[in-house]
PDB file of C-alpha atoms and ligand atoms in Angstrom:
ATOM      1  CA  MET A 272     -98.390   4.190 -70.060  1.00 45.00           C
ATOM      2  CA  ILE A 273     -95.682   2.219 -69.755  1.00 47.00           C
ATOM      3  CA  GLY A 274     -93.017   4.233 -70.249  1.00 46.00           C
ATOM      4  CA  PRO A 275     -93.547   6.792 -67.367  1.00 47.00           C
ATOM      5  CA  ALA A 276     -93.796   3.801 -64.772  1.00 45.00           C
ATOM      6  CA  GLN A 277     -91.007   2.587 -66.106  1.00 48.00           C
ATOM      7  CA  SER A 278     -89.007   5.679 -65.479  1.00 46.00           C
ATOM      8  CA  ARG A 279     -90.643   6.200 -61.997  1.00 50.00           C
ATOM      9  CA  SER A 280     -89.965   2.828 -60.772  1.00 49.00           C
ATOM     10  CA  GLN A 281     -86.193   3.145 -61.465  1.00 54.00           C
ATOM     11  CA  PRO A 282     -85.485   5.183 -58.796  1.00 58.00           C
ATOM     12  CA  LYS A 283     -87.769   3.870 -56.601  1.00 59.00           C
ATOM     13  CA  ALA A 284     -85.769   0.809 -57.143  1.00 58.00           C
ATOM     14  CA  ASP A 285     -82.696   2.414 -56.757  1.00 62.00           C
ATOM     15  CA  VAL A 286     -83.871   3.436 -53.165  1.00 55.00           C
ATOM     16  CA  ASN A 287     -84.873   0.317 -52.464  1.00 59.00           C
ATOM     17  CA  ARG A 288     -81.519  -1.087 -53.079  1.00 60.00           C
ATOM     18  CA  GLN A 289     -79.736   1.342 -50.750  1.00 58.00           C
ATOM     19  CA  LEU A 290     -82.200   1.076 -48.188  1.00 54.00           C
ATOM     20  CA  ARG A 291     -81.391  -2.729 -48.206  1.00 58.00           C
ATOM     21  CA  LYS A 292     -77.594  -2.306 -48.619  1.00 57.00           C
ATOM     22  CA  HIS A 293     -78.360  -0.027 -44.820  1.00 59.00           C
ATOM     23  CA  HIS A 294     -80.356  -2.545 -43.773  1.00 62.00           C
ATOM     24  CA  THR A 295     -77.795  -5.383 -44.580  1.00 70.00           C
ATOM     25  CA  THR A 296     -75.181  -3.517 -42.839  1.00 73.00           C
ATOM     26  CA  ARG A 297     -77.262  -2.903 -39.648  1.00 73.00           C
ATOM     27  CA  TYR A 298     -77.886  -6.510 -39.624  1.00 72.00           C
ATOM     28  CA  TYR A 299     -74.620  -7.775 -39.630  1.00 72.00           C
ATOM     29  CA  VAL A 300     -73.526  -5.409 -37.067  1.00 72.00           C
ATOM     30  CA  ARG A 301     -76.262  -6.551 -35.055  1.00 75.00           C
ATOM     31  CA  HIS A 302     -75.676 -10.154 -35.894  1.00 74.00           C
ATOM     32  CA  VAL A 303     -71.696  -9.929 -34.744  1.00 74.00           C
ATOM     33  CA  LYS A 304     -72.965  -8.731 -31.986  1.00 74.00           C
ATOM     34  CA  ASP A 305     -75.342 -11.478 -31.074  1.00 76.00           C
ATOM     35  CA  SER A 306     -72.753 -13.981 -32.142  1.00 81.00           C
ATOM     36  CA  LEU A 307     -70.025 -12.529 -29.468  1.00 82.00           C
ATOM     37  CA  THR A 308     -72.946 -12.530 -26.579  1.00 83.00           C
ATOM     38  CA  THR A 309     -73.710 -15.877 -27.761  1.00 85.00           C
ATOM     39  CA  ARG A 310     -70.129 -16.729 -27.646  1.00 87.00           C
ATOM     40  CA  ILE A 311     -69.235 -15.125 -24.425  1.00 88.00           C
ATOM     41  CA  SER A 312     -72.236 -16.833 -22.950  1.00 89.00           C
ATOM     42  CA  LYS A 313     -71.214 -20.108 -24.254  1.00 89.00           C
ATOM     43  CA  LEU A 314     -67.998 -19.951 -22.793  1.00 91.00           C
ATOM     44  CA  ILE A 315     -69.261 -18.812 -19.320  1.00 92.00           C
ATOM     45  CA  CYS A 316     -71.521 -21.783 -19.211  1.00 92.00           C
ATOM     46  CA  GLY A 317     -68.788 -23.922 -20.642  1.00 93.00           C
ATOM     47  CA  ILE A 318     -66.649 -22.970 -17.909  1.00 94.00           C
ATOM     48  CA  PHE A 319     -69.395 -23.388 -15.301  1.00 94.00           C
ATOM     49  CA  LEU A 320     -69.859 -26.838 -16.586  1.00 95.00           C
ATOM     50  CA  ILE A 321     -66.329 -27.723 -16.388  1.00 95.00           C
ATOM     51  CA  ILE A 322     -66.088 -26.400 -12.766  1.00 95.00           C
ATOM     52  CA  LEU A 323     -69.259 -28.615 -11.764  1.00 95.00           C
ATOM     53  CA  LEU A 324     -68.042 -31.659 -13.555  1.00 95.00           C
ATOM     54  CA  THR A 325     -64.450 -31.204 -11.533  1.00 95.00           C
ATOM     55  CA  VAL A 326     -65.791 -30.738  -8.301  1.00 95.00           C
ATOM     56  CA  GLY A 327     -68.626 -33.527  -9.000  1.00 94.00           C
ATOM     57  CA  ILE A 328     -65.549 -35.900  -9.620  1.00 92.00           C
ATOM     58  CA  ILE A 329     -63.560 -34.491  -6.592  1.00 90.00           C
ATOM     59  CA  ILE A 330     -66.568 -35.797  -4.481  1.00 89.00           C
ATOM     60  CA  PHE A 331     -66.797 -38.656  -6.109  1.00 87.00           C
ATOM     61  CA  ILE A 332     -63.276 -39.727  -5.469  1.00 84.00           C
ATOM     62  CA  LEU A 333     -63.612 -38.445  -1.964  1.00 81.00           C
ATOM     63  CA  TRP A 334     -66.834 -40.564  -1.452  1.00 80.00           C
ATOM     64  CA  LEU A 335     -65.236 -43.482  -3.096  1.00 76.00           C
ATOM     65  CA  SER A 336     -61.921 -43.443  -0.647  1.00 74.00           C
ATOM     66  CA  LEU A 337     -63.966 -42.581   2.586  1.00 73.00           C
ATOM     67  CA  ARG A 338     -67.323 -44.658   1.980  1.00 76.00           C
ATOM     68  CA  PRO A 339     -68.415 -44.177   5.707  1.00 83.00           C
ATOM     69  CA  HIS A 340     -68.959 -47.818   7.333  1.00 90.00           C
ATOM     70  CA  ARG A 341     -70.687 -47.670  10.752  1.00 92.00           C
ATOM     71  CA  PRO A 342     -68.943 -50.200  13.666  1.00 95.00           C
ATOM     72  CA  ARG A 343     -69.396 -53.651  13.025  1.00 97.00           C
ATOM     73  CA  PHE A 344     -70.180 -55.553  16.118  1.00 97.00           C
ATOM     74  CA  HIS A 345     -70.346 -59.390  16.514  1.00 97.00           C
ATOM     75  CA  VAL A 346     -70.759 -62.217  19.021  1.00 97.00           C
ATOM     76  CA  ARG A 347     -67.928 -64.407  18.893  1.00 97.00           C
ATOM     77  CA  ASP A 348     -68.720 -66.072  21.885  1.00 97.00           C
ATOM     78  CA  PHE A 349     -70.973 -66.322  24.936  1.00 97.00           C
ATOM     79  CA  SER A 350     -71.571 -68.362  27.707  1.00 96.00           C
ATOM     80  CA  VAL A 351     -73.085 -69.229  30.900  1.00 95.00           C
ATOM     81  CA  PRO A 352     -71.306 -71.959  32.463  1.00 93.00           C
ATOM     82  CA  GLY A 353     -72.858 -74.038  35.120  1.00 88.00           C
ATOM     83  CA  LEU A 354     -76.378 -73.185  33.868  1.00 91.00           C
ATOM     84  CA  ASP A 355     -77.192 -76.716  34.136  1.00 88.00           C
ATOM     85  CA  GLN A 356     -76.585 -76.605  37.962  1.00 88.00           C
ATOM     86  CA  ALA A 357     -79.427 -76.331  40.469  1.00 82.00           C
ATOM     87  CA  ASN A 358     -77.828 -73.941  42.821  1.00 82.00           C
ATOM     88  CA  GLY A 359     -75.509 -72.485  40.300  1.00 81.00           C
ATOM     89  CA  PHE A 360     -76.693 -68.874  40.992  1.00 82.00           C
ATOM     90  CA  GLU A 361     -74.359 -69.134  43.646  1.00 84.00           C
ATOM     91  CA  ASN A 362     -71.287 -68.251  41.450  1.00 87.00           C
ATOM     92  CA  ALA A 363     -72.625 -67.548  38.501  1.00 91.00           C
ATOM     93  CA  GLN A 364     -70.629 -66.241  35.501  1.00 93.00           C
ATOM     94  CA  VAL A 365     -71.343 -64.811  31.888  1.00 95.00           C
ATOM     95  CA  ILE A 366     -68.661 -64.968  29.762  1.00 96.00           C
ATOM     96  CA  PHE A 367     -68.935 -62.773  26.531  1.00 96.00           C
ATOM     97  CA  ASN A 368     -66.371 -62.279  23.206  1.00 97.00           C
ATOM     98  CA  LEU A 369     -67.425 -59.605  20.941  1.00 96.00           C
ATOM     99  CA  THR A 370     -65.549 -57.861  18.239  1.00 96.00           C
ATOM    100  CA  ALA A 371     -65.850 -54.343  17.267  1.00 96.00           C
ATOM    101  CA  ARG A 372     -64.412 -53.775  13.758  1.00 97.00           C
ATOM    102  CA  ASN A 373     -63.708 -50.488  11.417  1.00 96.00           C
ATOM    103  CA  ALA A 374     -64.113 -51.470   8.366  1.00 93.00           C
ATOM    104  CA  ASN A 375     -63.058 -48.132   6.855  1.00 92.00           C
ATOM    105  CA  GLN A 376     -60.292 -47.394   4.665  1.00 87.00           C
ATOM    106  CA  LYS A 377     -59.619 -43.908   5.824  1.00 87.00           C
ATOM    107  CA  ILE A 378     -61.773 -43.172   8.869  1.00 92.00           C
ATOM    108  CA  GLY A 379     -60.707 -43.630  12.591  1.00 95.00           C
ATOM    109  CA  PHE A 380     -62.672 -44.333  15.345  1.00 95.00           C
ATOM    110  CA  TYR A 381     -61.807 -42.507  19.058  1.00 96.00           C
ATOM    111  CA  TYR A 382     -63.550 -44.848  21.602  1.00 96.00           C
ATOM    112  CA  ASP A 383     -64.288 -43.670  25.051  1.00 94.00           C
ATOM    113  CA  ALA A 384     -64.630 -46.411  27.691  1.00 91.00           C
ATOM    114  CA  MET A 385     -67.149 -48.903  26.312  1.00 94.00           C
ATOM    115  CA  GLN A 386     -70.072 -49.886  28.935  1.00 95.00           C
ATOM    116  CA  VAL A 387     -71.257 -53.632  28.250  1.00 96.00           C
ATOM    117  CA  THR A 388     -74.722 -54.376  29.940  1.00 96.00           C
ATOM    118  CA  LEU A 389     -76.395 -57.503  30.058  1.00 96.00           C
ATOM    119  CA  ASN A 390     -80.277 -57.899  29.814  1.00 96.00           C
ATOM    120  CA  TYR A 391     -82.688 -60.722  30.819  1.00 95.00           C
ATOM    121  CA  LYS A 392     -86.052 -59.837  29.608  1.00 94.00           C
ATOM    122  CA  ASP A 393     -85.556 -56.139  29.432  1.00 92.00           C
ATOM    123  CA  ILE A 394     -83.531 -56.368  33.173  1.00 93.00           C
ATOM    124  CA  ASN A 395     -80.666 -55.188  33.609  1.00 95.00           C
ATOM    125  CA  ILE A 396     -78.423 -58.106  35.482  1.00 94.00           C
ATOM    126  CA  GLY A 397     -75.101 -57.329  34.642  1.00 94.00           C
ATOM    127  CA  LYS A 398     -72.708 -54.427  33.918  1.00 95.00           C
ATOM    128  CA  THR A 399     -68.925 -53.857  33.206  1.00 95.00           C
ATOM    129  CA  TYR A 400     -66.669 -51.080  31.663  1.00 93.00           C
ATOM    130  CA  LEU A 401     -63.944 -52.310  29.248  1.00 88.00           C
ATOM    131  CA  LEU A 402     -61.036 -50.785  27.949  1.00 76.00           C
ATOM    132  CA  PHE A 403     -59.945 -47.259  28.584  1.00 83.00           C
ATOM    133  CA  PRO A 404     -60.067 -44.639  25.857  1.00 91.00           C
ATOM    134  CA  PHE A 405     -58.757 -45.990  22.574  1.00 92.00           C
ATOM    135  CA  TYR A 406     -58.172 -45.113  19.070  1.00 95.00           C
ATOM    136  CA  GLN A 407     -58.901 -47.833  16.470  1.00 96.00           C
ATOM    137  CA  GLU A 408     -57.401 -47.688  13.196  1.00 95.00           C
ATOM    138  CA  PRO A 409     -59.055 -48.382   9.853  1.00 94.00           C
ATOM    139  CA  LYS A 410     -59.255 -52.176   9.016  1.00 95.00           C
ATOM    140  CA  ASN A 411     -58.858 -53.198  12.538  1.00 96.00           C
ATOM    141  CA  THR A 412     -60.824 -55.284  14.541  1.00 96.00           C
ATOM    142  CA  THR A 413     -60.814 -55.331  18.538  1.00 94.00           C
ATOM    143  CA  VAL A 414     -62.056 -58.358  20.924  1.00 94.00           C
ATOM    144  CA  LEU A 415     -64.270 -57.194  23.495  1.00 94.00           C
ATOM    145  CA  TYR A 416     -63.818 -59.899  26.312  1.00 95.00           C
ATOM    146  CA  GLY A 417     -65.242 -60.052  30.053  1.00 94.00           C
ATOM    147  CA  VAL A 418     -66.812 -62.004  32.596  1.00 95.00           C
ATOM    148  CA  LEU A 419     -69.559 -61.072  34.570  1.00 95.00           C
ATOM    149  CA  SER A 420     -69.731 -62.493  37.836  1.00 92.00           C
ATOM    150  CA  GLY A 421     -69.702 -61.429  41.724  1.00 88.00           C
ATOM    151  CA  ALA A 422     -70.552 -57.580  41.838  1.00 86.00           C
ATOM    152  CA  THR A 423     -70.992 -57.104  37.960  1.00 89.00           C
ATOM    153  CA  LEU A 424     -73.769 -59.977  37.998  1.00 91.00           C
ATOM    154  CA  THR A 425     -76.879 -59.914  39.699  1.00 89.00           C
ATOM    155  CA  VAL A 426     -78.970 -62.898  39.415  1.00 90.00           C
ATOM    156  CA  ASN A 427     -80.552 -64.478  42.398  1.00 88.00           C
ATOM    157  CA  ASN A 428     -82.428 -67.420  43.131  1.00 89.00           C
ATOM    158  CA  GLN A 429     -85.566 -66.198  41.289  1.00 90.00           C
ATOM    159  CA  ARG A 430     -83.785 -65.279  38.071  1.00 92.00           C
ATOM    160  CA  TRP A 431     -82.100 -68.599  38.055  1.00 92.00           C
ATOM    161  CA  THR A 432     -85.384 -70.218  38.640  1.00 93.00           C
ATOM    162  CA  GLU A 433     -86.350 -68.218  35.058  1.00 94.00           C
ATOM    163  CA  PHE A 434     -83.292 -69.929  33.327  1.00 94.00           C
ATOM    164  CA  GLN A 435     -84.081 -72.942  34.354  1.00 93.00           C
ATOM    165  CA  SER A 436     -87.434 -72.868  32.804  1.00 93.00           C
ATOM    166  CA  ASP A 437     -86.389 -71.078  29.655  1.00 95.00           C
ATOM    167  CA  ARG A 438     -83.748 -74.232  29.532  1.00 93.00           C
ATOM    168  CA  ARG A 439     -86.426 -76.546  29.383  1.00 93.00           C
ATOM    169  CA  GLY A 440     -87.635 -74.836  26.552  1.00 94.00           C
ATOM    170  CA  GLY A 441     -84.292 -75.099  24.667  1.00 94.00           C
ATOM    171  CA  VAL A 442     -83.063 -71.644  24.571  1.00 96.00           C
ATOM    172  CA  VAL A 443     -82.262 -68.547  27.185  1.00 96.00           C
ATOM    173  CA  VAL A 444     -82.001 -65.136  25.591  1.00 96.00           C
ATOM    174  CA  PHE A 445     -80.053 -62.605  26.981  1.00 97.00           C
ATOM    175  CA  ARG A 446     -79.237 -58.847  25.312  1.00 97.00           C
ATOM    176  CA  LEU A 447     -75.789 -57.475  25.610  1.00 96.00           C
ATOM    177  CA  GLN A 448     -75.648 -53.442  25.052  1.00 96.00           C
ATOM    178  CA  VAL A 449     -72.387 -52.447  24.325  1.00 96.00           C
ATOM    179  CA  THR A 450     -72.643 -48.280  24.996  1.00 96.00           C
ATOM    180  CA  SER A 451     -69.631 -45.963  24.080  1.00 96.00           C
ATOM    181  CA  THR A 452     -68.741 -42.331  22.666  1.00 96.00           C
ATOM    182  CA  ILE A 453     -67.037 -42.299  19.434  1.00 95.00           C
ATOM    183  CA  ARG A 454     -65.574 -39.797  17.548  1.00 95.00           C
ATOM    184  CA  PHE A 455     -64.867 -39.918  13.638  1.00 93.00           C
ATOM    185  CA  LYS A 456     -61.178 -39.102  12.311  1.00 93.00           C
ATOM    186  CA  VAL A 457     -61.239 -38.254   8.670  1.00 89.00           C
ATOM    187  CA  PHE A 458     -57.850 -37.133   7.806  1.00 86.00           C
ATOM    188  CA  LYS A 459     -56.956 -34.643  10.122  1.00 89.00           C
ATOM    189  CA  TRP A 460     -60.515 -33.629  11.262  1.00 89.00           C
ATOM    190  CA  ILE A 461     -62.193 -34.859  14.593  1.00 92.00           C
ATOM    191  CA  SER A 462     -65.853 -35.252  14.663  1.00 91.00           C
ATOM    192  CA  LYS A 463     -67.659 -34.366  17.664  1.00 92.00           C
ATOM    193  CA  ARG A 464     -68.898 -37.219  19.999  1.00 94.00           C
ATOM    194  CA  HIS A 465     -71.868 -39.361  19.204  1.00 93.00           C
ATOM    195  CA  LYS A 466     -73.401 -41.728  21.214  1.00 96.00           C
ATOM    196  CA  MET A 467     -73.178 -45.539  20.099  1.00 96.00           C
ATOM    197  CA  HIS A 468     -75.173 -48.628  21.044  1.00 97.00           C
ATOM    198  CA  ALA A 469     -74.566 -52.151  19.580  1.00 97.00           C
ATOM    199  CA  ASN A 470     -77.630 -54.160  20.694  1.00 96.00           C
ATOM    200  CA  CYS A 471     -76.674 -57.911  20.584  1.00 97.00           C
ATOM    201  CA  GLU A 472     -79.408 -60.506  20.943  1.00 97.00           C
ATOM    202  CA  VAL A 473     -77.603 -63.686  22.166  1.00 97.00           C
ATOM    203  CA  GLY A 474     -78.842 -67.226  23.307  1.00 96.00           C
ATOM    204  CA  VAL A 475     -77.278 -70.028  24.831  1.00 96.00           C
ATOM    205  CA  GLY A 476     -78.485 -73.832  24.948  1.00 96.00           C
ATOM    206  CA  PRO A 477     -79.444 -76.082  27.749  1.00 94.00           C
ATOM    207  CA  ASP A 478     -75.560 -76.801  28.491  1.00 93.00           C
ATOM    208  CA  GLY A 479     -75.094 -72.767  28.962  1.00 94.00           C
ATOM    209  CA  SER A 480     -72.932 -72.319  25.624  1.00 96.00           C
ATOM    210  CA  ILE A 481     -73.658 -70.121  22.719  1.00 97.00           C
ATOM    211  CA  LEU A 482     -76.160 -71.599  20.268  1.00 96.00           C
ATOM    212  CA  VAL A 483     -74.874 -71.668  16.566  1.00 96.00           C
ATOM    213  CA  THR A 484     -78.047 -69.480  14.997  1.00 95.00           C
ATOM    214  CA  TYR A 485     -76.427 -66.371  17.426  1.00 96.00           C
ATOM    215  CA  ARG A 486     -72.740 -67.132  16.527  1.00 95.00           C
ATOM    216  CA  ASP A 487     -71.057 -64.298  14.673  1.00 95.00           C
ATOM    217  CA  LYS A 488     -74.364 -62.706  14.401  1.00 94.00           C
ATOM    218  CA  ARG A 489     -73.844 -59.043  13.634  1.00 96.00           C
ATOM    219  CA  CYS A 490     -75.292 -56.692  16.020  1.00 97.00           C
ATOM    220  CA  PRO A 491     -77.464 -53.741  15.218  1.00 96.00           C
ATOM    221  CA  VAL A 492     -75.831 -50.286  15.643  1.00 96.00           C
ATOM    222  CA  TYR A 493     -77.170 -47.061  16.260  1.00 94.00           C
ATOM    223  CA  PHE A 494     -76.358 -43.722  17.315  1.00 93.00           C
ATOM    224  CA  THR A 495     -78.246 -41.491  19.762  1.00 89.00           C
TER     225      THR A 495
HETATM  226  C1  LIG B  95     -62.814 -63.909  20.893  1.00 62.49           C
HETATM  227  O1  LIG B  95     -63.218 -63.913  19.888  1.00 62.49           O
HETATM  228  C2  LIG B  95     -61.959 -63.735  18.433  1.00 62.49           C
HETATM  229  C3  LIG B  95     -62.635 -63.668  17.316  1.00 62.49           C
HETATM  230  O2  LIG B  95     -63.083 -65.185  17.276  1.00 62.49           O
HETATM  231  C4  LIG B  95     -60.826 -64.503  19.027  1.00 62.49           C
HETATM  232  O3  LIG B  95     -60.022 -64.517  17.917  1.00 62.49           O
HETATM  233  C5  LIG B  95     -60.394 -64.321  20.223  1.00 62.49           C
HETATM  234  O4  LIG B  95     -59.293 -65.129  20.510  1.00 62.49           O
HETATM  235  C6  LIG B  95     -61.439 -64.950  21.385  1.00 62.49           C
HETATM  236  N1  LIG B  95     -60.606 -64.288  22.646  1.00 62.49           N
HETATM  237  C7  LIG B  95     -60.865 -64.937  23.727  1.00 62.49           C
HETATM  238  C8  LIG B  95     -60.062 -64.370  24.903  1.00 62.49           C
HETATM  239  O5  LIG B  95     -61.868 -66.039  23.806  1.00 62.49           O
HETATM  240  C1  LIG B  96     -54.839 -52.597  15.463  1.00 62.49           C
HETATM  241  O1  LIG B  96     -54.364 -51.711  16.631  1.00 62.49           O
HETATM  242  C2  LIG B  96     -53.825 -52.342  17.520  1.00 62.49           C
HETATM  243  C3  LIG B  96     -53.326 -51.158  18.293  1.00 62.49           C
HETATM  244  O2  LIG B  96     -52.872 -50.256  17.736  1.00 62.49           O
HETATM  245  C4  LIG B  96     -52.452 -53.279  16.817  1.00 62.49           C
HETATM  246  O3  LIG B  96     -51.535 -53.300  17.299  1.00 62.49           O
HETATM  247  C5  LIG B  96     -52.832 -54.417  15.822  1.00 62.49           C
HETATM  248  O4  LIG B  96     -51.417 -54.572  15.272  1.00 62.49           O
HETATM  249  C6  LIG B  96     -53.901 -53.615  14.931  1.00 62.49           C
HETATM  250  N1  LIG B  96     -54.283 -54.835  14.078  1.00 62.49           N
HETATM  251  C7  LIG B  96     -54.551 -54.768  12.677  1.00 62.49           C
HETATM  252  C8  LIG B  96     -54.862 -56.036  12.276  1.00 62.49           C
HETATM  253  O5  LIG B  96     -53.796 -53.643  12.234  1.00 62.49           O
END
């Protein structure tokens, strides 16, 4: 019983071994093919990642060196001389001193002429134009100084009376608005014009000079 079974199993094992050998060759071929594809896709992935990383670093460096800041406006001084005089409206004056700063490292500002308006209780009472169009270099501050009086200031007796009643309360609040159009210069590139507004609230005391709480205050700046 064992004999024939053994003799029969002998060639079967041979066939099996041959089959296995055949299988292994095919397996290796496929394995080599697979690993080649894997290596190529790994390479492509690697190159892609390197490109991505490089672009990322460049953008980061550009952003660090540009880091855009909007223009900074501060009220340095503001006064209404003669506010304590009863008939002061006859030769009323409003003196302002603002600073506009470009805090950027690399970005320049092209300003068109600036319009400065003075409001009291949301009523426009004064308007003037400052400076001819000018270019502001990075890290530069420009003083915006002006006097509103006569034709540029419309204060009548009634308005002056309102000032006097506010004065008795300790503070007369005004709003100075600076409006201009601005273009940004980055390297050689110049942006289109954007309308810019700086909105400065400022209060004077009974003597007509700026109150400490309003001095050197930063004005909100927005674009439209
Ligand atoms: C306006 O304010 C700036 C900053 O405080 C000052 O340097 C400048 O002298 C002032 N200008 C006038 C005309 O008062
Ligand atoms: C700001 O710019 C003006 C005009 O270009 C220049 O005269 C002035 O020296 C500059 N100021 C600073 C601090 O760079």
